[in-house]
Tab-separated table of C-alpha atoms in Angstrom:
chain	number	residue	atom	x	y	z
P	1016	UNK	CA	29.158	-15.195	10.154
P	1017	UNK	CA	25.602	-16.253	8.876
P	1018	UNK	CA	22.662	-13.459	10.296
P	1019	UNK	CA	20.447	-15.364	11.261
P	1020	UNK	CA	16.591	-14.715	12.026
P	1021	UNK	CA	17.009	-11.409	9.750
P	1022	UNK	CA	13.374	-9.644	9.751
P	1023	UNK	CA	13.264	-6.109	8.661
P	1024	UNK	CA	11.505	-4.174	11.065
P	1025	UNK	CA	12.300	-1.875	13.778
P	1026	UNK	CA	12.091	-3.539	17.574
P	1027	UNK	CA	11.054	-1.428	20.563
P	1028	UNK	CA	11.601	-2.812	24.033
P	1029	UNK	CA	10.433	-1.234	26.982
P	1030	UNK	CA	13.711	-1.565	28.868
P	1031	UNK	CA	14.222	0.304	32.393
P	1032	UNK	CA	18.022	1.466	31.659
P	1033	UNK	CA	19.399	5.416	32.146
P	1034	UNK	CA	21.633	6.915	30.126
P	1035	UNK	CA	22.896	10.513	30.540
P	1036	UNK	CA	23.646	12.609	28.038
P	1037	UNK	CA	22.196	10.518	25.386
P	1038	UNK	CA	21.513	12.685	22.599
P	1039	UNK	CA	25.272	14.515	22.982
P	1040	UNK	CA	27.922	14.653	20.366
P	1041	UNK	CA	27.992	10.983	19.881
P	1042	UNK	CA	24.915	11.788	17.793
P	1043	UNK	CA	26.376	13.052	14.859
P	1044	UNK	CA	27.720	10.029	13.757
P	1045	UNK	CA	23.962	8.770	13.020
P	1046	UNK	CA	24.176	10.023	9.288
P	1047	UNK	CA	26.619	6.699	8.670
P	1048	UNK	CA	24.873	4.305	10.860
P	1049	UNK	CA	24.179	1.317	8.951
P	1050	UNK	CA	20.457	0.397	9.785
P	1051	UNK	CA	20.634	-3.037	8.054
P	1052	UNK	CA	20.972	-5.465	11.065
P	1053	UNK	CA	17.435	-4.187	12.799
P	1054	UNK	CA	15.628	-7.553	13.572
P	1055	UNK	CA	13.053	-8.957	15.718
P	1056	UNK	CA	14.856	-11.545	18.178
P	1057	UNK	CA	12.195	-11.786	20.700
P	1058	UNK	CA	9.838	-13.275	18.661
P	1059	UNK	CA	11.515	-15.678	16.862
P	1060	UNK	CA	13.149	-17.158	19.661
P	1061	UNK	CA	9.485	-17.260	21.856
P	1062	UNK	CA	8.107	-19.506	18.653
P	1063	UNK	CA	11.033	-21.198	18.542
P	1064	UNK	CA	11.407	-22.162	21.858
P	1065	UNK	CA	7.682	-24.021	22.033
P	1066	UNK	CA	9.284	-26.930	19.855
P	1067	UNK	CA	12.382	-26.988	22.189
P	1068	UNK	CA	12.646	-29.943	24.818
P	1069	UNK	CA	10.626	-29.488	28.360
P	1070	UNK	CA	13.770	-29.328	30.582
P	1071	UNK	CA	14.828	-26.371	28.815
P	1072	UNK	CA	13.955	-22.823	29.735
P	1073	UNK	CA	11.579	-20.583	27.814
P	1074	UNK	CA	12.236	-16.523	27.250
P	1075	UNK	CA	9.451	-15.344	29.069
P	1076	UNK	CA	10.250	-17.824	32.155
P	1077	UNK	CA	13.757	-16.494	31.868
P	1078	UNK	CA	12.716	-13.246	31.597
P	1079	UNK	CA	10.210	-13.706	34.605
P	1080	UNK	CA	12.782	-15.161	36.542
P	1081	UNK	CA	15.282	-11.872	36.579
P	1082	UNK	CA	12.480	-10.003	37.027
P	1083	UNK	CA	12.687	-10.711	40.810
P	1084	UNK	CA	16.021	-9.799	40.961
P	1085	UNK	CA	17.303	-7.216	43.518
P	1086	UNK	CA	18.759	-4.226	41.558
P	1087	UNK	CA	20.757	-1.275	42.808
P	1088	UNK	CA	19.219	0.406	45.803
P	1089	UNK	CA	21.657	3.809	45.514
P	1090	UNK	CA	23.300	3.511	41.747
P	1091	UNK	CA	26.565	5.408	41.546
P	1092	UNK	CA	27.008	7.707	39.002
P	1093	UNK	CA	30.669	7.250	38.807
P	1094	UNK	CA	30.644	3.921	37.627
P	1095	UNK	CA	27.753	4.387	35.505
P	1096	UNK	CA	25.668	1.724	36.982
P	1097	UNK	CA	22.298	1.308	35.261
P	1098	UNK	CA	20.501	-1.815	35.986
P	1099	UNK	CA	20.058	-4.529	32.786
P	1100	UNK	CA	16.517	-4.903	32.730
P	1101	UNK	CA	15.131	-8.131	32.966
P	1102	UNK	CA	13.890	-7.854	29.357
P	1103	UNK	CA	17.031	-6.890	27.609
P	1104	UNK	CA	19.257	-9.446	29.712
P	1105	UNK	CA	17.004	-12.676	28.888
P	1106	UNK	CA	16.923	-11.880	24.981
P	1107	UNK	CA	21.104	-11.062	25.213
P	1108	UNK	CA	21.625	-14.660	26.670
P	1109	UNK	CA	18.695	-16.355	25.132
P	1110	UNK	CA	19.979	-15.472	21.718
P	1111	UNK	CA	23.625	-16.039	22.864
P	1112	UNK	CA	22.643	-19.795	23.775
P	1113	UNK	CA	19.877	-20.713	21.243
P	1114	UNK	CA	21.233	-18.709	17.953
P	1115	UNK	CA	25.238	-19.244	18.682
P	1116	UNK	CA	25.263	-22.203	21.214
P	1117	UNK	CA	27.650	-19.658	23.540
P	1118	UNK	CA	26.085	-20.310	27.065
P	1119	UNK	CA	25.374	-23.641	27.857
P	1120	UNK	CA	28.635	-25.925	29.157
P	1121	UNK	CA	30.616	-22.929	28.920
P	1122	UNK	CA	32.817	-21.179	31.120
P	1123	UNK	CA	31.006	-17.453	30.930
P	1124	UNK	CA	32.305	-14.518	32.497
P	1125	UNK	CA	30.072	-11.190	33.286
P	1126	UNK	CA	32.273	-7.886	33.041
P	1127	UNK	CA	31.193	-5.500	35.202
P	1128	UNK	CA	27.954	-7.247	36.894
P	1129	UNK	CA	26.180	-4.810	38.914
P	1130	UNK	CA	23.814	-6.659	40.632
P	1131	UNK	CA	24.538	-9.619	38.691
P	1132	UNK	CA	21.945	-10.272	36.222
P	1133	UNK	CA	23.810	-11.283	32.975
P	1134	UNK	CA	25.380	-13.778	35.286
P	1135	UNK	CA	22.201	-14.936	36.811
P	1136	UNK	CA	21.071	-15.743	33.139
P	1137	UNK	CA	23.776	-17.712	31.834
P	1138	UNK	CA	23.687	-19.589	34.755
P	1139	UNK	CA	20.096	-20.189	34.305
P	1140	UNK	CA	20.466	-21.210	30.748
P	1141	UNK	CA	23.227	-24.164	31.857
P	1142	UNK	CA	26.402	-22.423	31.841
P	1143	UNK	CA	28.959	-25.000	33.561
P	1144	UNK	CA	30.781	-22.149	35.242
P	1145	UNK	CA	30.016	-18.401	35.983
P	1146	UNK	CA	32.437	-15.568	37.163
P	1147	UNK	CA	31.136	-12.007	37.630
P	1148	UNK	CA	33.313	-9.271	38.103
P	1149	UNK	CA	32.620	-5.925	39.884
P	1150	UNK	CA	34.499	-3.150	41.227
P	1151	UNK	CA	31.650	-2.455	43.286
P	1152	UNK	CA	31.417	-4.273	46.726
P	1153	UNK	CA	28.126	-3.137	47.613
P	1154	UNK	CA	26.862	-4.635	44.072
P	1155	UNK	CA	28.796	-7.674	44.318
P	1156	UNK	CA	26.218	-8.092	47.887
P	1157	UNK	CA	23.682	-7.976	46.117
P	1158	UNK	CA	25.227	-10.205	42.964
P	1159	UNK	CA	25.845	-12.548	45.175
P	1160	UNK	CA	22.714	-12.751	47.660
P	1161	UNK	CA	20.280	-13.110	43.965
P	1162	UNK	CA	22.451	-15.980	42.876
P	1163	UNK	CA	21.615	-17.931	46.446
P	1164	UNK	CA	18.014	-16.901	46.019
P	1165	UNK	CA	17.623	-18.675	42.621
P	1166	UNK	CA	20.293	-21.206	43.900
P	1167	UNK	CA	23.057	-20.657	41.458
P	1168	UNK	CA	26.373	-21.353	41.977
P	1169	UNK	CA	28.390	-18.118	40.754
P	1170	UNK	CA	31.903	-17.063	41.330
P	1171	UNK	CA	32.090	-13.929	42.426
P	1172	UNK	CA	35.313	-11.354	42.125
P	1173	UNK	CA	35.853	-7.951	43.345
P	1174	UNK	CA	38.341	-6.384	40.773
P	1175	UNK	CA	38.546	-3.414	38.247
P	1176	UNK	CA	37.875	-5.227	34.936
P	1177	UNK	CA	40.922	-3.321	33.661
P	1178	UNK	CA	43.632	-4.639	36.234
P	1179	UNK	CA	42.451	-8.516	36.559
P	1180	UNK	CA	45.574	-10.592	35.522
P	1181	UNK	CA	44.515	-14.070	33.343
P	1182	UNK	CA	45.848	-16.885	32.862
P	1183	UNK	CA	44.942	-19.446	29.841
P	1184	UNK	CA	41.980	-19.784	27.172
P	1185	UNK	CA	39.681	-21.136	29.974
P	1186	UNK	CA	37.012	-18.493	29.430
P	1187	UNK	CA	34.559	-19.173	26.777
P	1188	UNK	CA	31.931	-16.606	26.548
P	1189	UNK	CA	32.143	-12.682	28.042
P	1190	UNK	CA	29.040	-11.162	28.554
P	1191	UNK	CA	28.850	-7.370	29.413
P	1192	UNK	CA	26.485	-4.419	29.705
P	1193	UNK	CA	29.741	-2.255	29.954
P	1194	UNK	CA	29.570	1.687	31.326
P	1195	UNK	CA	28.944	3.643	27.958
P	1196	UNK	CA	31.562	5.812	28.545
P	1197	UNK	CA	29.375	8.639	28.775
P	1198	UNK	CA	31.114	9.841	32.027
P	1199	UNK	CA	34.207	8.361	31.425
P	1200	UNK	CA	35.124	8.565	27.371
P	1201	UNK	CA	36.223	4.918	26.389
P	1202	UNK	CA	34.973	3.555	29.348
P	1203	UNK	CA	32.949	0.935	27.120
P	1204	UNK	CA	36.236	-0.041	24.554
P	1205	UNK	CA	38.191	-0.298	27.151
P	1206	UNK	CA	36.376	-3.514	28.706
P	1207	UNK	CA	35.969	-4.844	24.973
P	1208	UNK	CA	39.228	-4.373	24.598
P	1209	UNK	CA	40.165	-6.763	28.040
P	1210	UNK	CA	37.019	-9.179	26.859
P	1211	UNK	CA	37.926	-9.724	23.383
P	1212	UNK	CA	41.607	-11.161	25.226
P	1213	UNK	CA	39.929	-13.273	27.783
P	1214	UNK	CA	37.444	-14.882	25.549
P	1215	UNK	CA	38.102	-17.371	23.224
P	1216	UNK	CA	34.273	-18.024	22.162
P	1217	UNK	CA	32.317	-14.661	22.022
P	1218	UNK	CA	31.900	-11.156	23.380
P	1219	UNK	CA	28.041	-10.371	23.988
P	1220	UNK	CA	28.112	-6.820	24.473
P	1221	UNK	CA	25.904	-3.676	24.788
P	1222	UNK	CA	26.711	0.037	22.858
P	1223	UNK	CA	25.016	2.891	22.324
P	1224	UNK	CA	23.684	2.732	18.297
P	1225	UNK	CA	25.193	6.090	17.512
P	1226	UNK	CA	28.605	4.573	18.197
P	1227	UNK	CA	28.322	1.926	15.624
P	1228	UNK	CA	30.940	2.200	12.647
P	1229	UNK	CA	33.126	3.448	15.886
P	1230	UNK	CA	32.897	0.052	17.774
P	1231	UNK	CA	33.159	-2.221	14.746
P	1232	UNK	CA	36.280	-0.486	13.352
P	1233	UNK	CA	37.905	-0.622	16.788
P	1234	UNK	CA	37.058	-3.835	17.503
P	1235	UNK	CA	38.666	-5.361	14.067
P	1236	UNK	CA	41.400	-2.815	13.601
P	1237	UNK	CA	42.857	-2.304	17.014
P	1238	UNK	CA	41.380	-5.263	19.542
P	1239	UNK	CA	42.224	-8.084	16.801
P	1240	UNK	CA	38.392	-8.866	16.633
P	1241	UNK	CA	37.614	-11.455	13.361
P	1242	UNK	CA	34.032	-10.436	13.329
P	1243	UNK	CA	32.147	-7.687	14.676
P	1244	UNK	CA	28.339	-7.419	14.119
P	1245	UNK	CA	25.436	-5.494	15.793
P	1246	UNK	CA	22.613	-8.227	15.789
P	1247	UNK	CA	19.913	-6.167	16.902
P	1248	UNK	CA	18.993	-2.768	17.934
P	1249	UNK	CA	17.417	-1.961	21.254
P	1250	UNK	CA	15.317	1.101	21.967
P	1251	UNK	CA	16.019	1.764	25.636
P	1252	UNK	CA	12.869	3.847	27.854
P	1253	UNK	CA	15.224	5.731	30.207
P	1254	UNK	CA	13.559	6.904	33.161
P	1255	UNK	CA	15.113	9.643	35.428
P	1256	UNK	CA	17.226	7.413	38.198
P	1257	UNK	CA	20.148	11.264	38.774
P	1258	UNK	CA	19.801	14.297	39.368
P	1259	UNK	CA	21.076	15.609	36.200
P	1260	UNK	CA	18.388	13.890	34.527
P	1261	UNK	CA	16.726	16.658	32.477
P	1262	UNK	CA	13.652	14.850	31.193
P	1263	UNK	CA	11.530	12.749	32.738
P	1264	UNK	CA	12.127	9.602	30.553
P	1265	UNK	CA	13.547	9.640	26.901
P	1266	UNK	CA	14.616	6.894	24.567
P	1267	UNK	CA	18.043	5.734	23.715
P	1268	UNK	CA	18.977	3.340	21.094
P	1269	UNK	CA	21.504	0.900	21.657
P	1270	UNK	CA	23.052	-2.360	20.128
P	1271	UNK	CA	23.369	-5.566	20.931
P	1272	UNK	CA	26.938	-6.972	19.739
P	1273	UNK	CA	28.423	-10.568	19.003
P	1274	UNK	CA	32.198	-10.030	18.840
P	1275	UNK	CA	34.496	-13.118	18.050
P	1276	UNK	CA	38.087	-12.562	19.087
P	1277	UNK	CA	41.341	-13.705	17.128
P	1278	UNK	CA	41.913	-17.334	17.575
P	1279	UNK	CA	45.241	-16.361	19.900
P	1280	UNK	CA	47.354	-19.044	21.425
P	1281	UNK	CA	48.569	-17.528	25.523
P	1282	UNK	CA	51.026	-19.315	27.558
P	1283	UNK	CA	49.850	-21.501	29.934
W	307	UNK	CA	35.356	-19.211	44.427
W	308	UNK	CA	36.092	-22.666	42.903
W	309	UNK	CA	39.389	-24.081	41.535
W	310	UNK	CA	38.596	-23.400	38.369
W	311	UNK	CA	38.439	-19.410	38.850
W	312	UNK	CA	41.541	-19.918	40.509
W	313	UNK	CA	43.391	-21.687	37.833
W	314	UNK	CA	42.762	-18.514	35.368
W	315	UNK	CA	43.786	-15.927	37.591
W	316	UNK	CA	47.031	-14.381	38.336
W	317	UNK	CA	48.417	-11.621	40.218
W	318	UNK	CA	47.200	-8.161	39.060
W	319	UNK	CA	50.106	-6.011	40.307
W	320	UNK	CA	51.852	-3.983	37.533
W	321	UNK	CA	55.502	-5.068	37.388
W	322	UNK	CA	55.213	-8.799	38.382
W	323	UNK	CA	56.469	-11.346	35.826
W	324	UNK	CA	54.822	-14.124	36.591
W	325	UNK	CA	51.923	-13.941	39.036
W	326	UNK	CA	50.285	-17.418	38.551
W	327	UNK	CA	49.749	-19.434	40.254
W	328	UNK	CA	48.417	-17.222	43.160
W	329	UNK	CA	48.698	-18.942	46.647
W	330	UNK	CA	45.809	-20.047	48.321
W	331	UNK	CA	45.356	-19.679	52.223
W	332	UNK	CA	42.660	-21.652	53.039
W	333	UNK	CA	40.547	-20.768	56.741
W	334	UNK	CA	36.975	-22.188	55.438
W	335	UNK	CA	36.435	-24.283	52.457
W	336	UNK	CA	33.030	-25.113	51.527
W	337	UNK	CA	31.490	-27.728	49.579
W	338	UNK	CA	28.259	-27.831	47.323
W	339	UNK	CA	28.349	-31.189	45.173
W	340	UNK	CA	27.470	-30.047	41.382
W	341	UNK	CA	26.415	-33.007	38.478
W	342	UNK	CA	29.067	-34.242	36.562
W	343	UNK	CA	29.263	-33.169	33.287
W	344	UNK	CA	31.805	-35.420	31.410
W	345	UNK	CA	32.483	-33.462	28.242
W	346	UNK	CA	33.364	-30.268	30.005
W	347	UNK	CA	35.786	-31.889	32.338
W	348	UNK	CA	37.191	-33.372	29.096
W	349	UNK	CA	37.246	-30.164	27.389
W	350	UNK	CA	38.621	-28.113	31.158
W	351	UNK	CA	41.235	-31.277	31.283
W	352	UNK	CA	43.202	-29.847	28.353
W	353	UNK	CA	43.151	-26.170	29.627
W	354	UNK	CA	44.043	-26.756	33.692
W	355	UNK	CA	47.251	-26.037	34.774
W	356	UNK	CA	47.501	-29.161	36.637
W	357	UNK	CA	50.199	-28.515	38.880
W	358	UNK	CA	48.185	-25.239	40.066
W	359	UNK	CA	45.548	-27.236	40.376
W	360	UNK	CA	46.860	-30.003	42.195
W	361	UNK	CA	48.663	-27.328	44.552
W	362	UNK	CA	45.465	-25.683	45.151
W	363	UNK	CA	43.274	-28.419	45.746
W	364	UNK	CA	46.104	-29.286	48.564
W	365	UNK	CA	45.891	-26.132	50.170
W	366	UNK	CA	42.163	-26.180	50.571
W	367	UNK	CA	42.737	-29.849	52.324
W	368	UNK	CA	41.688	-32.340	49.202
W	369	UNK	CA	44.758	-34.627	48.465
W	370	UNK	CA	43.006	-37.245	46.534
W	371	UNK	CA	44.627	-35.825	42.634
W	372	UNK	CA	47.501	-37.459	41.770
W	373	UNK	CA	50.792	-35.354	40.835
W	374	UNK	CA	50.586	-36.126	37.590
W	375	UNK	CA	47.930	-36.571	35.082
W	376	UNK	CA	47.854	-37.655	31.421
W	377	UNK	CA	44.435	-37.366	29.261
W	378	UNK	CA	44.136	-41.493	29.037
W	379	UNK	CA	43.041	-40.898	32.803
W	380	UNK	CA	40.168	-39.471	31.450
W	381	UNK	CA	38.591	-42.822	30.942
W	382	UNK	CA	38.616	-43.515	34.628
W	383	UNK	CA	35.317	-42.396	36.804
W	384	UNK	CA	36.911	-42.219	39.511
W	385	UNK	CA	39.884	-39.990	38.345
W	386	UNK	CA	36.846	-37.828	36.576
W	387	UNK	CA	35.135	-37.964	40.065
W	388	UNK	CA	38.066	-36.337	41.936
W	389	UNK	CA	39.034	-34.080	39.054
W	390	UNK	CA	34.998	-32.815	39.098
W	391	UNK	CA	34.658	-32.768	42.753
W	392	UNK	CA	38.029	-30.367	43.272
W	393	UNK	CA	37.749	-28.473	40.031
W	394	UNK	CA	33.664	-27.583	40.847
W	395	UNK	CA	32.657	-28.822	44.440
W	396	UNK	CA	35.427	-26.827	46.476
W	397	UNK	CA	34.634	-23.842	47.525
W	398	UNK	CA	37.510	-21.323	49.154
W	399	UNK	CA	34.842	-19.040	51.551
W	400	UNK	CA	37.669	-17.148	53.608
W	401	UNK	CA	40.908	-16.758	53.314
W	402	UNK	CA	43.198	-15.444	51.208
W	403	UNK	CA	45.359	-15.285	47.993
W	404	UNK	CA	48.853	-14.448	47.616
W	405	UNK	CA	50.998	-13.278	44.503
W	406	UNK	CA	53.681	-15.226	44.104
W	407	UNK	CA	56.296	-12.794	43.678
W	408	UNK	CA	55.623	-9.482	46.116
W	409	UNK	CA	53.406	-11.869	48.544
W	410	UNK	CA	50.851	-9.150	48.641
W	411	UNK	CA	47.465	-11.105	50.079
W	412	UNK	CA	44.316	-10.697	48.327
W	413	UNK	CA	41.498	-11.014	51.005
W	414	UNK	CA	38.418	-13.532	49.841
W	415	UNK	CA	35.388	-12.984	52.594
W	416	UNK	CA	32.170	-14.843	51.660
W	417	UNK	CA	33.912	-16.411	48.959
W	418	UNK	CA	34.547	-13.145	47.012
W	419	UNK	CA	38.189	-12.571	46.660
W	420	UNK	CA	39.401	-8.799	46.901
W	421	UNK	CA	41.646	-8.165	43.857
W	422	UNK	CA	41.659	-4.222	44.080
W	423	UNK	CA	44.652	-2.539	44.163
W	424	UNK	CA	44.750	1.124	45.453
W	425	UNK	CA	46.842	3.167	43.184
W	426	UNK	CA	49.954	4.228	44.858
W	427	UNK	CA	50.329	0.725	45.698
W	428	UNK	CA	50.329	-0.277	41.983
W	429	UNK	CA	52.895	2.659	41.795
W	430	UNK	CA	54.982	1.036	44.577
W	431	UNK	CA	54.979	-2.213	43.284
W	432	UNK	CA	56.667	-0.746	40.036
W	433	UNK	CA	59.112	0.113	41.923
W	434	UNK	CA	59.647	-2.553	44.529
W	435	UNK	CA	59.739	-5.724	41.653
């Protein structure tokens, strides 16, 4: 798969995501992380999109637009729920659409929604059909209520990622910011693994850096992925949302992946 | 939900063999007309389980798709209108679906359907199919 847009230097968003127990054992993998892939997508893609056509949308209009979103009033710790800022959503689906042509007329699907965001996006960019999935009711409200606002039409389903039954390649794209398995080990392979089936496009997905050579050698060697690459790294500000929130705000670095799944044929 | 989420969705119980197509019981359908996008419907034309489809659209009270469909019907508007309108216009807001097999119902309320499954009752269904 060609990188595209490769610049060498180091990107730091401002993003308002939580993770707990950041700097924990998953940090001594960092001697092997590859730092190659580093590369500035926001600003490429904000000079590219002044040539683009009028009718379609800009980052920082996307970007303003999920700003107004309604995010999680009372998160749950259980289920990991962190918000996807408004920053690191638009540039996941902006790149998504503009660098790999993965969002617009597709069927897209959103893993694990939250208060729908990722959804919101693709639908924003000209997805033909959304579905966000959440095992969260009170989330799903919320999903659901930001869609009408911006007058989207997204499907909506209340399920545990892990159970859903599917039937036939109709899903193009799956989009996730997936629970980092920080409470839950595996929490995060575990909805790659059910993506990389249900996809038949592209898996846009979200782990934390220090779990790179871990993610790309599960993805090819035991989820039947035919590519795996981290296209960018994201420096995460984590302010304290829990309790067991030691420090006030510290960073956490995290990827941003493009997964292509085996072509696979399923019975219809 | 449209038709089109519920042509790729099937019964989530553990021990059912075939859970698709899930049953629709339809108390409010909504519509919200959508442009017509040619070259998807193409594309969604080949991937539809038409039958489902055609069942489905029935049960939420649009009869207007014929039985059977071939791809050459693709050059008609009006087929493509109909296939457009049932496949993205229909809405199921309340009601219900129901696994084929163990006719367990999965409640949909303000058109989000309820495919959870406590535990023991994925446990039971083990044991019941």
């Amino acid at each position: 798969m060609p990188m595209l847009y490769i610049e060498m230097h180091t990107l730091h968003y401002s993003i308002i995501f939580a993770l707990h127990d950041w700097a924990g054992p998953w940090n001594r993998d960092c001697g092997s992380v590859e730092q190659r892939m580093i590369q500035n997508l926001g600003r490429k893609n904000e000079s590219e999109s002044l040539n683009q056509s009028p009718e379609k949308m800009k980052l920082k209009q996307l970007e303003g637009l999920l700003g107004g979103l309604q995010q999680f009033p009372q998160p749950k710790v259980e289920l990991e729920q962190y918000p996807t800022g408004p920053h690191i959503a638009s540039r996941m689906l902006f790149t998504a659409e503009n660098s790999f042509g993965d969002v617009s007329d597709r069927v897209v699907a959103d893993f694990g929604c939250g208060c729908g965001t990722l959804g919101v996006a693709a639908a924003l960019l000209n997805a033909e059909h959304v579905l966000s999935i959440d095992i969260d009711p009170e989330s799903l409200e919320i999903a659901s209520l930001n869609a009408e606002e911006l007058e989207l039409d997204i499907d909506f389903i209340q399920s545990n990622i892990l159970d859903l039954g599917w039937r036939g390649p109709i899903v193009d794209t799956v989009i996730m910011n997936p629970p980092f398995g920080t409470r839950k080990v595996g929490a995060d392979l575990d909805f790659l693994s059910v993506a990389l089936k249900v996809a038949s496009q592209a898996v846009y997905s979200l782990h934390k850096t220090s779990t790179r050579d871990h993610v790309k050698r599960t993805a090819l060697r035991d989820f039947n992925a035919s590519s795996a690459e981290a296209i960018c790294e994201l420096r995460f500000d984590v302010p304290k949302m829990y309790k067991f929130h030691k420090k006030k705000e510290v960073d956490i670095a995290v990827d941003l992946w493009r997964f292509v799944p085996a072509r696979h044929q399923r019975s219809t | 939900m449209r038709l089109l989420t519920h042509n790729m969705l099937s019964s989530n119980i553990k021990g059912v063999v075939n859970g698709f197509p899930l049953r629709i019981e339809a108390e409010k359908v909504a519509e919200k007309s959508v442009e017509m996008n040619r070259e998807f419907l193409k594309k969604m034309f080949q991937k539809v389980h038409w039958k489902a489809f055609v069942d489905a659209s029935r049960a939420m009270g649009y009869t207007e798709l014929p039985e059977k469909a071939d791809s050459s019907m693709l050059n008609s508007d009006e087929f493509l209108n109909r296939f457009h309108h049932a496949l993205l216009e229909l809405h199921l807001e309340e009601g219900a679906l129901v696994c084929p097999e163990t006719g367990r119902r999965f409640p949909v309320n303000k058109g989000i359907p309820n495919m959870l499954l406590p535990q023991e009752e994925v446990l039971l269904s083990i044991i019941i199919c």
